[in-house]
Short mmCIF file of C-alpha atoms and ligand atoms in Angstrom, two decimals:
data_model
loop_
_atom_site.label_atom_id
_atom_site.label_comp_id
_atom_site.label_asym_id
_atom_site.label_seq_id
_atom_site.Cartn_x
_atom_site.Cartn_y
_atom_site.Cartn_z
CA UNK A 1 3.68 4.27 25.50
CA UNK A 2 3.45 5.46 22.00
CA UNK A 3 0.76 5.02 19.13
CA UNK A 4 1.18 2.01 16.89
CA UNK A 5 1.40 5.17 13.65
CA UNK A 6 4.23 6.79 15.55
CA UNK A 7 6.07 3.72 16.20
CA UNK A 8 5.91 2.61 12.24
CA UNK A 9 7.08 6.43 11.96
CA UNK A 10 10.58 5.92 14.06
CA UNK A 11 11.08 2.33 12.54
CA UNK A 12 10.89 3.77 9.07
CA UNK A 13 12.51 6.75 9.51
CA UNK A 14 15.57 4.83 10.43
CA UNK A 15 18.44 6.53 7.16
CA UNK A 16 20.15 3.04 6.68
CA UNK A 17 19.97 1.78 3.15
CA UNK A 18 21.82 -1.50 1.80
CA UNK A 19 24.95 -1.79 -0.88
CA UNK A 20 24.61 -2.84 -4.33
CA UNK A 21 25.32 -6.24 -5.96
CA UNK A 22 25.29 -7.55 -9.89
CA UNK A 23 23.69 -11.35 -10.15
CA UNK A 24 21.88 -13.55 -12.52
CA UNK A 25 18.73 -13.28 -13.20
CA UNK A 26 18.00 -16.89 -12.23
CA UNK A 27 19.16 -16.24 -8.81
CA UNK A 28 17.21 -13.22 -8.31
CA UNK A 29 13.68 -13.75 -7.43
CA UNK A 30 11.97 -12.00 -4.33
CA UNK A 31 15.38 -9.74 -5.03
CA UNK A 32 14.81 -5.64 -5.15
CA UNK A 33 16.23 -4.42 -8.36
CA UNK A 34 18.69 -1.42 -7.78
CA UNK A 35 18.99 0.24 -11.49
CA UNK A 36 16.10 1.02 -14.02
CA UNK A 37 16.35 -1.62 -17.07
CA UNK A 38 15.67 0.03 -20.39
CA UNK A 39 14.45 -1.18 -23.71
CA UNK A 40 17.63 -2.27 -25.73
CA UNK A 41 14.84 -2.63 -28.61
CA UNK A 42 11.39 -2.09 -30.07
CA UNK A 43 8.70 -4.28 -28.67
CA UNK A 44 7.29 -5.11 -31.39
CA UNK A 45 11.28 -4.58 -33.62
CA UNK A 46 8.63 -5.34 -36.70
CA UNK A 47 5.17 -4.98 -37.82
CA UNK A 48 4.19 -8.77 -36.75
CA UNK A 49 1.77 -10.86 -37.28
CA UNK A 50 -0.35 -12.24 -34.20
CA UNK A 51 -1.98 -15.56 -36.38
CA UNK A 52 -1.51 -17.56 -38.73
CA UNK A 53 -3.33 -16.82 -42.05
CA UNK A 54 -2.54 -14.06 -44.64
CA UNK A 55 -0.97 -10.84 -45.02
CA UNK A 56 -3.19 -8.21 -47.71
CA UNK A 57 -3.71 -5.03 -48.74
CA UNK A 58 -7.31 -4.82 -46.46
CA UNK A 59 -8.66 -3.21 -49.38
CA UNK A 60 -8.46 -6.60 -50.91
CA UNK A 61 -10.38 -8.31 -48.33
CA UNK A 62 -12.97 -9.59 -50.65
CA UNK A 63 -11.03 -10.34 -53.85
CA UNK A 64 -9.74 -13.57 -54.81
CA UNK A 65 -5.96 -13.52 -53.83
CA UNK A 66 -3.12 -14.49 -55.68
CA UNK A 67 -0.84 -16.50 -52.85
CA UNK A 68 2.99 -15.37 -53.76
CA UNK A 69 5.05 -16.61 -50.93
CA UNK A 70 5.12 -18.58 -47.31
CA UNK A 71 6.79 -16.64 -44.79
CA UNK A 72 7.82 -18.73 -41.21
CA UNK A 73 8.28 -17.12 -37.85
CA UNK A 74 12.17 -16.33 -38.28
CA UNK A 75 12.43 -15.41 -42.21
CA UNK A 76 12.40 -12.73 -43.90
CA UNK A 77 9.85 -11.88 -46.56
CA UNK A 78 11.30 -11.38 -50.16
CA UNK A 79 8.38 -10.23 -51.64
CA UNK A 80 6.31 -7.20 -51.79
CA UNK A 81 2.68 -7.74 -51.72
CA UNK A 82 0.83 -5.86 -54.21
CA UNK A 83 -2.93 -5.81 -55.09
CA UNK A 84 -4.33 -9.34 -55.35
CA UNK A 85 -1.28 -10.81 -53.85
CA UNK A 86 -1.36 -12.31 -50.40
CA UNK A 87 1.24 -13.97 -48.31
CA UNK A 88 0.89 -16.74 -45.85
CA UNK A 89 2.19 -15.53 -42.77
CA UNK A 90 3.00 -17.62 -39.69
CA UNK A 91 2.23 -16.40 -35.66
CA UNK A 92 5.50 -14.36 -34.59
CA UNK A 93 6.68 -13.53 -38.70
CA UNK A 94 7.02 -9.92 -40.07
CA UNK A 95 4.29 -8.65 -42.06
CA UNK A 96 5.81 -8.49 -45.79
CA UNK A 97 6.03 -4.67 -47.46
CA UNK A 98 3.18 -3.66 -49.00
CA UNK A 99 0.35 -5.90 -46.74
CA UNK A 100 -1.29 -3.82 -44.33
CA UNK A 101 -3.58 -6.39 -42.36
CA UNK A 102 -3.02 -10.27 -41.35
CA UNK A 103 -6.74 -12.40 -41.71
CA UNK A 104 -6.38 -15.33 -39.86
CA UNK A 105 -6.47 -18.98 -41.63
CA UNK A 106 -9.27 -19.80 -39.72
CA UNK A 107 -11.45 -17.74 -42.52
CA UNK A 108 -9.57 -18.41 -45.47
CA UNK A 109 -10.43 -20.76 -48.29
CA UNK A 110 -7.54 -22.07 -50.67
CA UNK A 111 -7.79 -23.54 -53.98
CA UNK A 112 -4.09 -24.22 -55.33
CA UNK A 113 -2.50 -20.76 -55.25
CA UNK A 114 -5.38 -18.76 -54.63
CA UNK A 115 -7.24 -17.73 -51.63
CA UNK A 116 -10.47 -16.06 -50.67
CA UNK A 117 -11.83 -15.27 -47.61
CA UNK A 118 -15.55 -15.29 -44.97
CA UNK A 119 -15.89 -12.14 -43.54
CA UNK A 120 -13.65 -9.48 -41.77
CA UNK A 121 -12.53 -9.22 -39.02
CA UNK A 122 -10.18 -7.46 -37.00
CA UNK A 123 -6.47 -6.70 -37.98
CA UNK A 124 -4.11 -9.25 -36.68
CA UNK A 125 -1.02 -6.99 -37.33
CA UNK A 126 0.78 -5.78 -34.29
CA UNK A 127 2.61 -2.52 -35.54
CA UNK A 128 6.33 -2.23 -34.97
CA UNK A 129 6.93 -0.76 -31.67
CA UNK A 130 3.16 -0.53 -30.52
CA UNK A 131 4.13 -1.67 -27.10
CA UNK A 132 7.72 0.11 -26.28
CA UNK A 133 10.16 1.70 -27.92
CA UNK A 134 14.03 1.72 -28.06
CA UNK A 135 15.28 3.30 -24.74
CA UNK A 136 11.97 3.45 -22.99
CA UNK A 137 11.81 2.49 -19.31
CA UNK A 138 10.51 -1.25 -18.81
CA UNK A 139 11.23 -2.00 -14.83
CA UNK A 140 12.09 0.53 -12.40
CA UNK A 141 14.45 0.34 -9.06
CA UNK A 142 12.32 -1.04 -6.21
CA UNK A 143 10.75 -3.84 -7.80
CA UNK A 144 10.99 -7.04 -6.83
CA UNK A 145 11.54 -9.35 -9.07
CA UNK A 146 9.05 -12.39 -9.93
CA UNK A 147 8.59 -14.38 -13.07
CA UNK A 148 6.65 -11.41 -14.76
CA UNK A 149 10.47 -9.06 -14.90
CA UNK A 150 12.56 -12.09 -15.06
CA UNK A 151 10.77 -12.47 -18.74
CA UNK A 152 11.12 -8.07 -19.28
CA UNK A 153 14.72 -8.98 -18.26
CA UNK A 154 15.34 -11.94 -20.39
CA UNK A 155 13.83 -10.00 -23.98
CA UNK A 156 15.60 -6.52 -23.30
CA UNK A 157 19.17 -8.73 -23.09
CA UNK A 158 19.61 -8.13 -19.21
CA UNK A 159 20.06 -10.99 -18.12
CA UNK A 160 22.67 -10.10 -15.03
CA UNK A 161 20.80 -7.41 -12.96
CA UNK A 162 21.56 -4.91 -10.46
CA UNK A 163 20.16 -5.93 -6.97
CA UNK A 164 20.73 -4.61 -3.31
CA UNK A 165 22.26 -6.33 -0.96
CA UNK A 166 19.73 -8.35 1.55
CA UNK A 167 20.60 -7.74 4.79
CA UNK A 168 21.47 -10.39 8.03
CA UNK A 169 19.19 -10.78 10.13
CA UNK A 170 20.02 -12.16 13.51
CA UNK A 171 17.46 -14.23 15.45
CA UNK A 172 18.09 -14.58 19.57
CA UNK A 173 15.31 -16.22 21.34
CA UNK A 174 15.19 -16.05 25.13
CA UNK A 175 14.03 -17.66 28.14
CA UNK A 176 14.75 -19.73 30.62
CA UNK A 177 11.46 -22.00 29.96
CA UNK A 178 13.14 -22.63 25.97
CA UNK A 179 13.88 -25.37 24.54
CA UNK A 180 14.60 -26.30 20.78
CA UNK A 181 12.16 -28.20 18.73
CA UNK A 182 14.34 -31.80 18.81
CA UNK A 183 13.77 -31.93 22.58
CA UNK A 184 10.88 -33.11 24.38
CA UNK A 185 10.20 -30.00 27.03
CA UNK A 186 9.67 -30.95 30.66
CA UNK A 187 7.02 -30.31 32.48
CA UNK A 188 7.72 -26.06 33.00
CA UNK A 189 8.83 -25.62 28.87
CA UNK A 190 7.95 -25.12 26.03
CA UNK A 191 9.19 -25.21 22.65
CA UNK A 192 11.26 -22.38 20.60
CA UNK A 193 8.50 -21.68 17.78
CA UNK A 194 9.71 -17.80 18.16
CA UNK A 195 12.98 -18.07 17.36
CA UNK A 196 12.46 -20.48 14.31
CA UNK A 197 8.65 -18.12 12.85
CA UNK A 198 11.08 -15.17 12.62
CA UNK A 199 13.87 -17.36 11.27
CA UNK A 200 11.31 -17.89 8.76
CA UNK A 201 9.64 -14.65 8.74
CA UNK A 202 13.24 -13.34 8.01
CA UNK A 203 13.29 -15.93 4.77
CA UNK A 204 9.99 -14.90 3.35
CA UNK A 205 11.11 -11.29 3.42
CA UNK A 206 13.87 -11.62 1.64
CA UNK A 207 16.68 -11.23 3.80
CA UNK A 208 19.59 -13.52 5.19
CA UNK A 209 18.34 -14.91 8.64
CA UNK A 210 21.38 -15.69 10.75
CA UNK A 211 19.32 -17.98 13.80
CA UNK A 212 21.63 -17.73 17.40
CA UNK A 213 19.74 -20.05 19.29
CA UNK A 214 18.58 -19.45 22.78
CA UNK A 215 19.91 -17.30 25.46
CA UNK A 216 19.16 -18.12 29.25
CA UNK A 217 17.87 -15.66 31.70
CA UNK A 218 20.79 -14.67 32.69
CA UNK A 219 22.47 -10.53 32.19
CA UNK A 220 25.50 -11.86 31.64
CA UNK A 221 24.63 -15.09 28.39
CA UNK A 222 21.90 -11.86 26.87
CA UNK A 223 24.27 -9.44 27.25
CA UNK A 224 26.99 -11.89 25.29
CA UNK A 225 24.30 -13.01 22.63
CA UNK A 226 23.19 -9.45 21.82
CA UNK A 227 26.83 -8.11 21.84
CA UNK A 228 28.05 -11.18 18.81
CA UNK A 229 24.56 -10.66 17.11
CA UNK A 230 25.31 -6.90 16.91
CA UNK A 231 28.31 -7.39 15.60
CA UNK A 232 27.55 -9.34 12.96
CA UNK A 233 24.47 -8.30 11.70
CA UNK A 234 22.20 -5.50 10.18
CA UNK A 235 19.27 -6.05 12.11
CA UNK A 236 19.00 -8.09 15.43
CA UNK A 237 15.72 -9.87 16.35
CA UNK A 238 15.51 -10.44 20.11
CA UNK A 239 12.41 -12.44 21.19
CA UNK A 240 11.40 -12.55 25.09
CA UNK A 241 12.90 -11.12 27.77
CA UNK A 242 11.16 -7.09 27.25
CA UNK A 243 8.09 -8.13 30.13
CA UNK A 244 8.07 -6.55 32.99
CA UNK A 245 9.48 -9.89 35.29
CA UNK A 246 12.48 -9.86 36.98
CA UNK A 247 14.64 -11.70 34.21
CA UNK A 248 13.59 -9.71 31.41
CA UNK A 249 17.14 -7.99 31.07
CA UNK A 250 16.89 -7.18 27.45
CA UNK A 251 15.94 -3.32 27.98
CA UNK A 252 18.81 -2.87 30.70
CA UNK A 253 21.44 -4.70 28.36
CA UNK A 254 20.44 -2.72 25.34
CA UNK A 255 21.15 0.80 27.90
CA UNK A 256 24.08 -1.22 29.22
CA UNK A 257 25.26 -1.75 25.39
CA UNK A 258 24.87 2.06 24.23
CA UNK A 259 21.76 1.26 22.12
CA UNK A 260 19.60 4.22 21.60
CA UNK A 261 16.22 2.93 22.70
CA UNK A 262 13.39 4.86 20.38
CA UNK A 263 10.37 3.35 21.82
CA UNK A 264 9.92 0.39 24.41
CA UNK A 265 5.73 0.21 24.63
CA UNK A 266 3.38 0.51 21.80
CA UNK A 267 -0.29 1.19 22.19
CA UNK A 268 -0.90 -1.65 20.22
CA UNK A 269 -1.95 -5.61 20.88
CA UNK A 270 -0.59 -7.76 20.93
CA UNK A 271 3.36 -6.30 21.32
CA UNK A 272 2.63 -4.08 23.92
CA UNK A 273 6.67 -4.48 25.07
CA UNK A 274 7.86 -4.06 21.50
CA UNK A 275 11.35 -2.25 21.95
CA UNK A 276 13.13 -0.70 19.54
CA UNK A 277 16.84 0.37 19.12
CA UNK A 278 19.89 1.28 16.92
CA UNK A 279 23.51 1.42 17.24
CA UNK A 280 25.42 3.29 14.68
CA UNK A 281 24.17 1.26 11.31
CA UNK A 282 22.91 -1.40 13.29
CA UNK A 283 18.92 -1.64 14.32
CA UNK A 284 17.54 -3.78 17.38
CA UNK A 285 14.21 -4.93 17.74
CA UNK A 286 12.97 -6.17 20.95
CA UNK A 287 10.19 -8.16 19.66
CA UNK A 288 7.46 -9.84 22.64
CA UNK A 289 8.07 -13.48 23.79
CA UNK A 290 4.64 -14.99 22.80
CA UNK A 291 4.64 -15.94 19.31
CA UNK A 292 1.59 -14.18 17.64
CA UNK A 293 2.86 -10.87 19.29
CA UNK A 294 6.28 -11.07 17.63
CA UNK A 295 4.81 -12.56 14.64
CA UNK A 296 2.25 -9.43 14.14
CA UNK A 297 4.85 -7.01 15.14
CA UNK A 298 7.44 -8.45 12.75
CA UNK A 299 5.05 -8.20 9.60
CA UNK A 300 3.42 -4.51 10.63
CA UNK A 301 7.22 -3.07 12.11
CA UNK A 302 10.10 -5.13 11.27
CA UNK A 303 9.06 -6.29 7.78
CA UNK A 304 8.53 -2.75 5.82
CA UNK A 305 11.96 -2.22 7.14
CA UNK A 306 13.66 -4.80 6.05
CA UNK A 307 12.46 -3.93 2.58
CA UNK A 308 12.71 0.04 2.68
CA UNK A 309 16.65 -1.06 3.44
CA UNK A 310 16.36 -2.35 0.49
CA UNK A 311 14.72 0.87 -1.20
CA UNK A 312 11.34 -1.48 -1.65
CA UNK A 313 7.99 -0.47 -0.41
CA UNK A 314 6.56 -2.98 0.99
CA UNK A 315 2.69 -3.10 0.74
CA UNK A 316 0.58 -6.08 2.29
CA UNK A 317 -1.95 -8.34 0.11
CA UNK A 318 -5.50 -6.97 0.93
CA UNK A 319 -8.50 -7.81 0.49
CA UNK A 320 -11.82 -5.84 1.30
CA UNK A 321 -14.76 -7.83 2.66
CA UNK A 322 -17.90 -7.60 4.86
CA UNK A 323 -17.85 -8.46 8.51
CA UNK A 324 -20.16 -11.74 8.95
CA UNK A 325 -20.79 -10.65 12.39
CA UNK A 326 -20.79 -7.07 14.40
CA UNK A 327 -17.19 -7.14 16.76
CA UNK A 328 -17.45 -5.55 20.05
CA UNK A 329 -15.10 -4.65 22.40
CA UNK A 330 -15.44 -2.81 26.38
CA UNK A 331 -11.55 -1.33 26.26
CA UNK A 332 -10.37 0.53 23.00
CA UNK A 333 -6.82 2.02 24.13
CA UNK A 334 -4.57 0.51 21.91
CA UNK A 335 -5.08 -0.52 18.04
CA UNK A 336 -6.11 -4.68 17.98
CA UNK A 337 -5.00 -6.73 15.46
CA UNK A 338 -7.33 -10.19 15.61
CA UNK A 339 -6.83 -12.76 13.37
CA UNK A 340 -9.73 -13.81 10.92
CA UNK A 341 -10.97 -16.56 8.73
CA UNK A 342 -12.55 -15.73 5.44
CA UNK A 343 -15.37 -18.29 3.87
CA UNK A 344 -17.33 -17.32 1.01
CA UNK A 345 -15.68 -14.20 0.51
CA UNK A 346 -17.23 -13.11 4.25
CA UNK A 347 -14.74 -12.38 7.27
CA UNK A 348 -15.41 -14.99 10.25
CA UNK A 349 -13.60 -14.41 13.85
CA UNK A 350 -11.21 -17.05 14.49
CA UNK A 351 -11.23 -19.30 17.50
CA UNK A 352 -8.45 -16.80 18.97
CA UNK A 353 -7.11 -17.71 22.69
CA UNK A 354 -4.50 -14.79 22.48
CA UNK A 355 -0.64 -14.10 22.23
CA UNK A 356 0.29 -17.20 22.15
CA UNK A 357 -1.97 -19.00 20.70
CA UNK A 358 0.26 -20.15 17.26
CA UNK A 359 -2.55 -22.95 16.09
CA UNK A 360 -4.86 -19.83 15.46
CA UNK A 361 -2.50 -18.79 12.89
CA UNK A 362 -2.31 -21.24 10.73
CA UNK A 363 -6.30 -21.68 10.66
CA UNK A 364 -6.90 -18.28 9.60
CA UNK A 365 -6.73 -16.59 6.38
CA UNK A 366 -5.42 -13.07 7.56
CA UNK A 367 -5.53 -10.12 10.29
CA UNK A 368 -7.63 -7.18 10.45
CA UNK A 369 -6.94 -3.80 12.21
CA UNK A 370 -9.28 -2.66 15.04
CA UNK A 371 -7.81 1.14 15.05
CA UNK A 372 -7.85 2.51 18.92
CA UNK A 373 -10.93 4.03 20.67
CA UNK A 374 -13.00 1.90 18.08
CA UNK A 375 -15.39 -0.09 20.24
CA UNK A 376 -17.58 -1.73 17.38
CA UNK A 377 -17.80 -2.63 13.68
CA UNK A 378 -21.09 -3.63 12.57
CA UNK A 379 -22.04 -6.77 10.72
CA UNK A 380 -22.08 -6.08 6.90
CA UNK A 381 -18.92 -3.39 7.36
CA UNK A 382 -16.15 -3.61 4.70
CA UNK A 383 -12.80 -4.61 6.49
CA UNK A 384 -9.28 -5.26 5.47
CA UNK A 385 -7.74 -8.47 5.94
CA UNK A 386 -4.33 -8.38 5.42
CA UNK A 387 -3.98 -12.22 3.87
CA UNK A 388 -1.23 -14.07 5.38
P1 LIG B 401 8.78 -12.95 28.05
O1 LIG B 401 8.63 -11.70 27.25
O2 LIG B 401 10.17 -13.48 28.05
O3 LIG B 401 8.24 -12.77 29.44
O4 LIG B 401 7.88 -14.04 27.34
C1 LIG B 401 6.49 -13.90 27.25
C2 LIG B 401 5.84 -15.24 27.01
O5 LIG B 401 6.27 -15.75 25.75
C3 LIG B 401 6.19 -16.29 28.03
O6 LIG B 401 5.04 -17.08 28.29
C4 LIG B 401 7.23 -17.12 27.34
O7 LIG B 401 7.29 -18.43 27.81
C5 LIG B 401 6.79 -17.07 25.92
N1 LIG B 401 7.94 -17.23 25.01
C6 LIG B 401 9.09 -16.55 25.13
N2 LIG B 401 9.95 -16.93 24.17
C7 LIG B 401 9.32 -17.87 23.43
C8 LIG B 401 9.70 -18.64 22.30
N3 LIG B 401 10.92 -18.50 21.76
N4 LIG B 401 8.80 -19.52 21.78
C9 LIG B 401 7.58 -19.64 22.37
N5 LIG B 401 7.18 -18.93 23.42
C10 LIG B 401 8.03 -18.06 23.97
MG1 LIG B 402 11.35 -14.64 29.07
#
């Protein structure tokens, strides 16, 4: 059995990285972009003005202005302004030669061509280039795109963008007990919710889940599921079959199948069993059969791996918050993830029955770490919760 940190260590230290691939930028959300974008322009490309109302020499401020010409978002002033001219300027237009500040319409007061204005306040000119320059870096390979870089994308004219590849992700659930979610289980089943969580786990990272469907507990239907699903994939998800029973055949296969097995128990819980392997490019994760093991050991293990094949680093949503009551607990040996509820910004223990308890999940907000040989966290304690 190895520590939860030295199992994250192997997974990630696994050398495979994914191709490159140029798509649209529509198509490209939750995508990792594979090329730094750069500035085609100058953000502002003139000195602009951020309201409506008038362009002046400042000095001017509290002169009575002659008004020489309108200028729209779009056009182009014609006019220089000199002292006692103003122009009326539109949000989004350049500033006219000559004016040094934009006073917004909101204080001005206009009798036919003349204007005067209450008070002053501060310049509404954005200078040319105040937030980036020509050239200069504006999103860097790694991110993943959301709305925020599809707009950096659209306004430096790059609109087709350089992504990597997502990998496939094969999904094999197993078990004799199995049964898929359109049939009514008799009395020894139960449903697949494994097989279809990771399918969906696989989605929400980002990657291409490829789903197998369930193999019996048989050597010979594993051993032929495993085989297709490693040779058609990037990453194969077993779930089930890594216990300690006498039809858990996935660790003997993988031997059986020349899969270098790195680790096959992690001081951790739940996922005690979680195995994991790799064939020449191709990685293997023996994830546990109950579905809050293999969902917690997917999102700490399987999911920053996904990503880092993807040259992302992948860090969780957070957030910090007192304990609402002290945790105890008599055996401290492996590192406890427990999921948690948060109400009024405090951290509540859910009503958790264990591994395979799913309904748990989806009433709580997050998970929180319990790091091994820690026995107790006191009410009042900051905590993590890493939000669902
Ligand atoms: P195993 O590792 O195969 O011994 O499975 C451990 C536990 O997880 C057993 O109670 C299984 O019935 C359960 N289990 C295995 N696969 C699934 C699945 N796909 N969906 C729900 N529960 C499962
Ligand atoms: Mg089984």
């Amino acid at each position: 059995m190895i520590l939860f940190e030295e199992a994250k260590r192997i997974v990630l230290s696994t050398p495979r990285r994914m191709g490159i691939e140029t798509i649209h930028f529509h198509s490209s959300i939750g995508r990792i972009i594979a090329e730094n974008v750069y500035s085609d322009l100058n953000f502002p490309p003139f000195n602009k003005a951020a309201m409506d109302g008038f362009a002046i020499k400042e000095a001017d401020i509290n002169n009575v202005l002659e008004i020489i010409e309108t200028v729209a978002a779009g056009q182009t002033p014609q006019k220089k302004v000199e002292t006692g001219q103003a122009t009326k300027i539109m949000t989004g237009a350049p500033v006219p030669e000559g004016a040094d500040f934009v006073i917004q319409v909101e204080l001005s007061e206009t009798t036919e061509n003349k204007v005067k204005f209450n008070g002053h306040p501060k310049n509404n000119v954005i200078p040319k280039a105040k937030q980036l320059k020509t050239g200069d870096i504006v999103l860097h390979k790694g991110e993943k795109i959301d709305a925020r870089h599809i707009a950096v994308l659209a306004s430096v004219g790059h609109p087709n963008i350089q992504v990597y590849k997502q990998p496939i992700i094969g999904v094999i659930s197993t078990g004799d007990e199995i049964v898929e979610p359109e049939n009514t289980p008799n009395p020894s089943q139960i449903r697949n919710s494994n097989g279809h969580q990771l399918v969906a786990q696989v989605a929400q990272s980002n990657a291409i889940p490829k789903y197998y469907g369930i193999a019996i507990d048989t050597y010979e239907a594993t051993y032929n599921a495993i085989k297709k699903g490693i040779d058609e994939c990037d990453i194969l998800l077993l779930t089930g079959g890594v216990s300690m029973g006498d039809f858990d055949f996935v660790p003997k296969i993988m031997i059986d199948l020349g899969i270098k097995i790195h680790f096959d128990r992690v001081a951790v819980k739940p996922g005690k069993p979680t195995t994991f392997g790799t064939i020449d490019n191709i990685i293997i994760f023996g994830l546990p059969g109950n579905p809050v093991s293999s969902f917690v050991q997917f999102e700490l293990l399987t999911k920053p791996l996904i990503y880092q094949l993807m040259e992302h680093n992948y860090i969780p949503n957070i957030s910090r918050l007192q304990l609402s009551e002290t945790y105890k607990r008599k055996k401290a040996d492996r590192q406890s993830h427990i999921p948690v509820q948060i109400i009024d910004s405090l951290v509540y223990f859910s009503n958790y029955k264990g591994s395979s308890h799913i309904h748990a999940l989806t009433e709580s907000s997050g998970l929180i770490t319990i790091e091994k040989d820690v026995f107790e966290i006191k009410k009042g304690d900051f905590i993590d919760v890493r939000l669902f």
